[in-house]
PDB file of C-alpha atoms in Angstrom:
ATOM      1  CA  MET L   5     -18.681   1.432  -4.575  1.00 35.00           C
ATOM      2  CA  ALA L   6     -15.244   3.203  -4.180  1.00 38.00           C
ATOM      3  CA  PHE L   7     -13.859   4.379  -0.582  1.00 36.00           C
ATOM      4  CA  GLU L   8     -14.497   8.123  -1.198  1.00 39.00           C
ATOM      5  CA  ASP L   9     -18.392   7.455  -1.634  1.00 37.00           C
ATOM      6  CA  HIS L  10     -18.274   6.483   1.870  1.00 33.00           C
ATOM      7  CA  VAL L  11     -16.651   9.383   3.418  1.00 33.00           C
ATOM      8  CA  SER L  12     -19.297  12.022   4.366  1.00 31.00           C
ATOM      9  CA  PHE L  13     -16.487  14.091   5.532  1.00 31.00           C
ATOM     10  CA  VAL L  14     -12.656  13.834   4.393  1.00 33.00           C
ATOM     11  CA  ARG L  15      -9.496  16.388   5.669  1.00 34.00           C
ATOM     12  CA  PHE L  16      -6.146  16.151   3.571  1.00 36.00           C
ATOM     13  CA  CYS L  17      -3.200  17.178   5.583  1.00 35.00           C
ATOM     14  CA  PRO L  18      -0.237  17.024   4.311  1.00 37.00           C
ATOM     15  CA  PHE L  19       3.109  17.077   6.183  1.00 35.00           C
ATOM     16  CA  GLU L  20       6.688  15.284   6.325  1.00 34.00           C
ATOM     17  CA  VAL L  21       7.375  12.768   8.285  1.00 33.00           C
ATOM     18  CA  THR L  22      10.666  10.908   8.648  1.00 34.00           C
ATOM     19  CA  SER L  23      10.885  10.717   4.713  1.00 33.00           C
ATOM     20  CA  TYR L  24       7.614   9.547   4.774  1.00 33.00           C
ATOM     21  CA  ARG L  25       4.913  11.297   2.803  1.00 35.00           C
ATOM     22  CA  VAL L  26       1.488  11.297   4.195  1.00 34.00           C
ATOM     23  CA  LEU L  27      -1.584  12.151   4.383  1.00 37.00           C
ATOM     24  CA  ILE L  28      -4.311  12.027   7.104  1.00 37.00           C
ATOM     25  CA  TYR L  29      -7.604  11.064   6.550  1.00 40.00           C
ATOM     26  CA  ILE L  30     -10.354  11.920   9.438  1.00 37.00           C
ATOM     27  CA  SER L  31     -13.656  10.241   8.605  1.00 36.00           C
ATOM     28  CA  LEU L  32     -16.737  11.067  10.604  1.00 34.00           C
ATOM     29  CA  GLU L  33     -18.680   8.558   9.164  1.00 34.00           C
ATOM     30  CA  PRO L  34     -17.972   5.395  11.774  1.00 31.00           C
ATOM     31  CA  ARG L  35     -17.560   2.626   9.858  1.00 33.00           C
ATOM     32  CA  ILE L  36     -14.079   3.945   7.830  1.00 35.00           C
ATOM     33  CA  VAL L  37     -11.703   1.911   9.234  1.00 37.00           C
ATOM     34  CA  CYS L  38      -7.596   2.223   7.348  1.00 43.00           C
ATOM     35  CA  GLY L  39      -9.587   2.960   4.267  1.00 44.00           C
ATOM     36  CA  LYS L  40     -12.151  -0.210   4.311  1.00 41.00           C
ATOM     37  CA  ILE L  41     -15.132  -0.540   5.239  1.00 36.00           C
ATOM     38  CA  SER L  42     -16.099  -2.232   8.381  1.00 39.00           C
ATOM     39  CA  ASN L  43     -18.945  -2.306  10.962  1.00 40.00           C
ATOM     40  CA  GLU L  44     -17.387  -3.129  13.266  1.00 43.00           C
ATOM     41  CA  CYS L  45     -15.582   0.465  14.551  1.00 43.00           C
ATOM     42  CA  LYS L  46     -17.485   1.864  17.125  1.00 45.00           C
ATOM     43  CA  ARG L  47     -15.554   5.078  17.272  1.00 47.00           C
ATOM     44  CA  LYS L  48     -16.985   8.666  15.682  1.00 42.00           C
ATOM     45  CA  GLU L  49     -13.615   9.619  14.633  1.00 44.00           C
ATOM     46  CA  CYS L  50     -11.307   7.138  13.056  1.00 48.00           C
ATOM     47  CA  ARG L  51      -7.781   7.878  11.808  1.00 52.00           C
ATOM     48  CA  PHE L  52      -4.976   6.131   9.502  1.00 60.00           C
ATOM     49  CA  LEU L  53      -1.997   7.436   7.950  1.00 73.00           C
ATOM     50  CA  LEU L  54      -1.688   6.672   3.998  1.00 86.00           C
ATOM     51  CA  VAL L  55       1.200   6.281   2.784  1.00 91.00           C
ATOM     52  CA  ARG L  56       2.201   5.237  -1.215  1.00 94.00           C
ATOM     53  CA  THR L  57       5.491   3.940  -2.206  1.00 95.00           C
ATOM     54  CA  HIS L  58       6.697   2.857  -5.427  1.00 95.00           C
ATOM     55  CA  LEU L  59       9.284  -0.236  -5.433  1.00 95.00           C
ATOM     56  CA  TRP L  60      11.591  -1.367  -8.383  1.00 96.00           C
ATOM     57  CA  LEU L  61      13.055  -5.205  -7.398  1.00 96.00           C
ATOM     58  CA  SER L  62      16.271  -6.316  -9.535  1.00 96.00           C
ATOM     59  CA  GLY L  63      18.123 -10.151  -8.983  1.00 96.00           C
ATOM     60  CA  ARG L  64      16.374 -12.629 -10.097  1.00 97.00           C
ATOM     61  CA  VAL L  65      12.465 -11.616  -8.864  1.00 97.00           C
ATOM     62  CA  GLN L  66      10.768 -12.933 -12.366  1.00 97.00           C
ATOM     63  CA  GLY L  67       9.750 -16.484 -12.675  1.00 96.00           C
ATOM     64  CA  VAL L  68       9.597 -17.185  -8.932  1.00 97.00           C
ATOM     65  CA  ALA L  69       5.719 -16.656  -8.274  1.00 96.00           C
ATOM     66  CA  PHE L  70       6.744 -13.158  -7.114  1.00 97.00           C
ATOM     67  CA  ARG L  71       3.645 -11.853  -8.218  1.00 97.00           C
ATOM     68  CA  TYR L  72       1.701 -14.561  -6.779  1.00 97.00           C
ATOM     69  CA  TYR L  73       3.324 -14.564  -3.589  1.00 98.00           C
ATOM     70  CA  ALA L  74       3.035 -10.541  -3.640  1.00 98.00           C
ATOM     71  CA  THR L  75      -0.665 -10.732  -3.886  1.00 97.00           C
ATOM     72  CA  ILE L  76      -1.237 -13.123  -1.085  1.00 97.00           C
ATOM     73  CA  LYS L  77       1.157 -11.182   0.958  1.00 97.00           C
ATOM     74  CA  ALA L  78      -0.347  -7.392   0.028  1.00 97.00           C
ATOM     75  CA  LYS L  79      -4.278  -9.425   1.208  1.00 96.00           C
ATOM     76  CA  GLU L  80      -2.695 -10.654   4.569  1.00 96.00           C
ATOM     77  CA  PHE L  81      -1.378  -7.022   5.016  1.00 96.00           C
ATOM     78  CA  GLY L  82      -4.228  -5.336   4.220  1.00 94.00           C
ATOM     79  CA  VAL L  83      -2.107  -2.916   1.436  1.00 96.00           C
ATOM     80  CA  ALA L  84      -3.436  -1.759  -2.008  1.00 96.00           C
ATOM     81  CA  GLY L  85      -1.450  -1.290  -4.854  1.00 97.00           C
ATOM     82  CA  TYR L  86      -0.261  -2.891  -7.981  1.00 97.00           C
ATOM     83  CA  ILE L  87       2.582  -5.959  -8.907  1.00 98.00           C
ATOM     84  CA  LYS L  88       4.052  -5.953 -12.252  1.00 98.00           C
ATOM     85  CA  ASN L  89       7.468  -7.473 -14.253  1.00 97.00           C
ATOM     86  CA  LEU L  90       9.671  -5.125 -16.580  1.00 97.00           C
ATOM     87  CA  GLY L  91      10.896  -5.882 -19.443  1.00 97.00           C
ATOM     88  CA  ASP L  92      14.168  -5.402 -18.473  1.00 97.00           C
ATOM     89  CA  GLY L  93      13.896  -8.268 -15.740  1.00 97.00           C
ATOM     90  CA  ARG L  94      12.870  -6.602 -12.454  1.00 97.00           C
ATOM     91  CA  VAL L  95       9.822  -6.364 -10.636  1.00 98.00           C
ATOM     92  CA  GLU L  96       7.790  -3.316 -10.194  1.00 98.00           C
ATOM     93  CA  VAL L  97       5.714  -2.608  -6.939  1.00 98.00           C
ATOM     94  CA  VAL L  98       3.480   0.289  -5.709  1.00 97.00           C
ATOM     95  CA  ILE L  99       2.170  -0.117  -2.256  1.00 97.00           C
ATOM     96  CA  GLN L 100      -0.230   1.942  -0.441  1.00 95.00           C
ATOM     97  CA  GLY L 101      -1.566   1.579   2.903  1.00 93.00           C
ATOM     98  CA  GLU L 102      -1.205   2.477   6.586  1.00 91.00           C
ATOM     99  CA  SER L 103       1.911   3.077   7.056  1.00 89.00           C
ATOM    100  CA  GLU L 104       3.349  -0.069   9.515  1.00 91.00           C
ATOM    101  CA  SER L 105       1.442  -2.176   6.855  1.00 94.00           C
ATOM    102  CA  VAL L 106       3.622  -0.613   4.426  1.00 94.00           C
ATOM    103  CA  LYS L 107       6.690  -0.906   6.254  1.00 94.00           C
ATOM    104  CA  ARG L 108       6.262  -4.254   6.390  1.00 96.00           C
ATOM    105  CA  MET L 109       5.198  -5.048   2.739  1.00 97.00           C
ATOM    106  CA  ILE L 110       8.281  -3.572   1.786  1.00 96.00           C
ATOM    107  CA  SER L 111      10.293  -5.763   4.008  1.00 95.00           C
ATOM    108  CA  TRP L 112       8.652  -8.827   2.345  1.00 97.00           C
ATOM    109  CA  CYS L 113       9.303  -7.642  -0.887  1.00 97.00           C
ATOM    110  CA  SER L 114      12.478  -6.756  -0.263  1.00 95.00           C
ATOM    111  CA  LYS L 115      13.365 -11.097   0.766  1.00 95.00           C
ATOM    112  CA  GLY L 116      11.067 -11.883  -1.617  1.00 96.00           C
ATOM    113  CA  PRO L 117       9.641 -15.360  -2.304  1.00 96.00           C
ATOM    114  CA  PRO L 118      11.117 -18.273  -1.457  1.00 94.00           C
ATOM    115  CA  HIS L 119      13.396 -19.118  -4.292  1.00 95.00           C
ATOM    116  CA  ALA L 120      14.050 -15.377  -5.649  1.00 97.00           C
ATOM    117  CA  ILE L 121      17.336 -13.530  -4.674  1.00 96.00           C
ATOM    118  CA  VAL L 122      16.410  -9.467  -4.587  1.00 96.00           C
ATOM    119  CA  GLU L 123      19.470  -8.341  -4.952  1.00 95.00           C
ATOM    120  CA  ASN L 124      18.300  -4.429  -5.206  1.00 94.00           C
ATOM    121  CA  VAL L 125      15.560  -2.389  -4.216  1.00 94.00           C
ATOM    122  CA  THR L 126      14.709   0.989  -5.231  1.00 94.00           C
ATOM    123  CA  LEU L 127      12.070   3.023  -3.569  1.00 94.00           C
ATOM    124  CA  ILE L 128      10.100   6.283  -3.798  1.00 94.00           C
ATOM    125  CA  TYR L 129       7.393   7.821  -2.040  1.00 92.00           C
ATOM    126  CA  GLU L 130       4.648   8.943  -3.815  1.00 92.00           C
ATOM    127  CA  ASP L 131       1.104  10.962  -3.185  1.00 89.00           C
ATOM    128  CA  PRO L 132      -1.063   8.729  -1.702  1.00 90.00           C
ATOM    129  CA  ASP L 133      -4.060   8.033  -4.187  1.00 88.00           C
ATOM    130  CA  PRO L 134      -7.761   7.634  -2.140  1.00 81.00           C
ATOM    131  CA  ARG L 135      -8.581   5.999  -5.171  1.00 86.00           C
ATOM    132  CA  CYS L 136      -5.932   2.495  -4.827  1.00 90.00           C
ATOM    133  CA  VAL L 137      -8.155   0.060  -2.824  1.00 90.00           C
ATOM    134  CA  THR L 138      -7.214  -3.039  -4.593  1.00 94.00           C
ATOM    135  CA  PHE L 139      -3.734  -4.866  -4.876  1.00 97.00           C
ATOM    136  CA  GLN L 140      -3.396  -6.016  -8.484  1.00 96.00           C
ATOM    137  CA  VAL L 141      -1.314  -8.177 -10.679  1.00 97.00           C
ATOM    138  CA  GLU L 142      -0.340  -6.025 -14.133  1.00 94.00           C
ATOM    139  CA  GLY L 143       1.464  -7.071 -17.274  1.00 79.00           C
TER     140      GLY L 143
END
């Protein structure tokens, strides 16, 4: 079941904060916490910032299990999106989630797994997609 199927009231409020394009989701459904269904939230109103970034990584980033480790880290940090190898030797990563979790994932991607050598990171911020709820390997 999709995230929006569980939300009884959502207000989108776009604004700029230190170059992050963010949306504030305000849910009156007490089980929605950071885009995940949880029975732990006892508050009547749960808030979180949803941030989406698009990264292109170059260097020794293919053939080093980058996608495998990124999937593990995405689950650890609680972010959604995708990762895929590109034909030109780069890796493309889209990360979406709570602001701090996205920052942690970006930081990890800029270093990569043990055998990777990330030489360059190109990053842009995009409008979040509320339908993006899992992290997947593509391509």
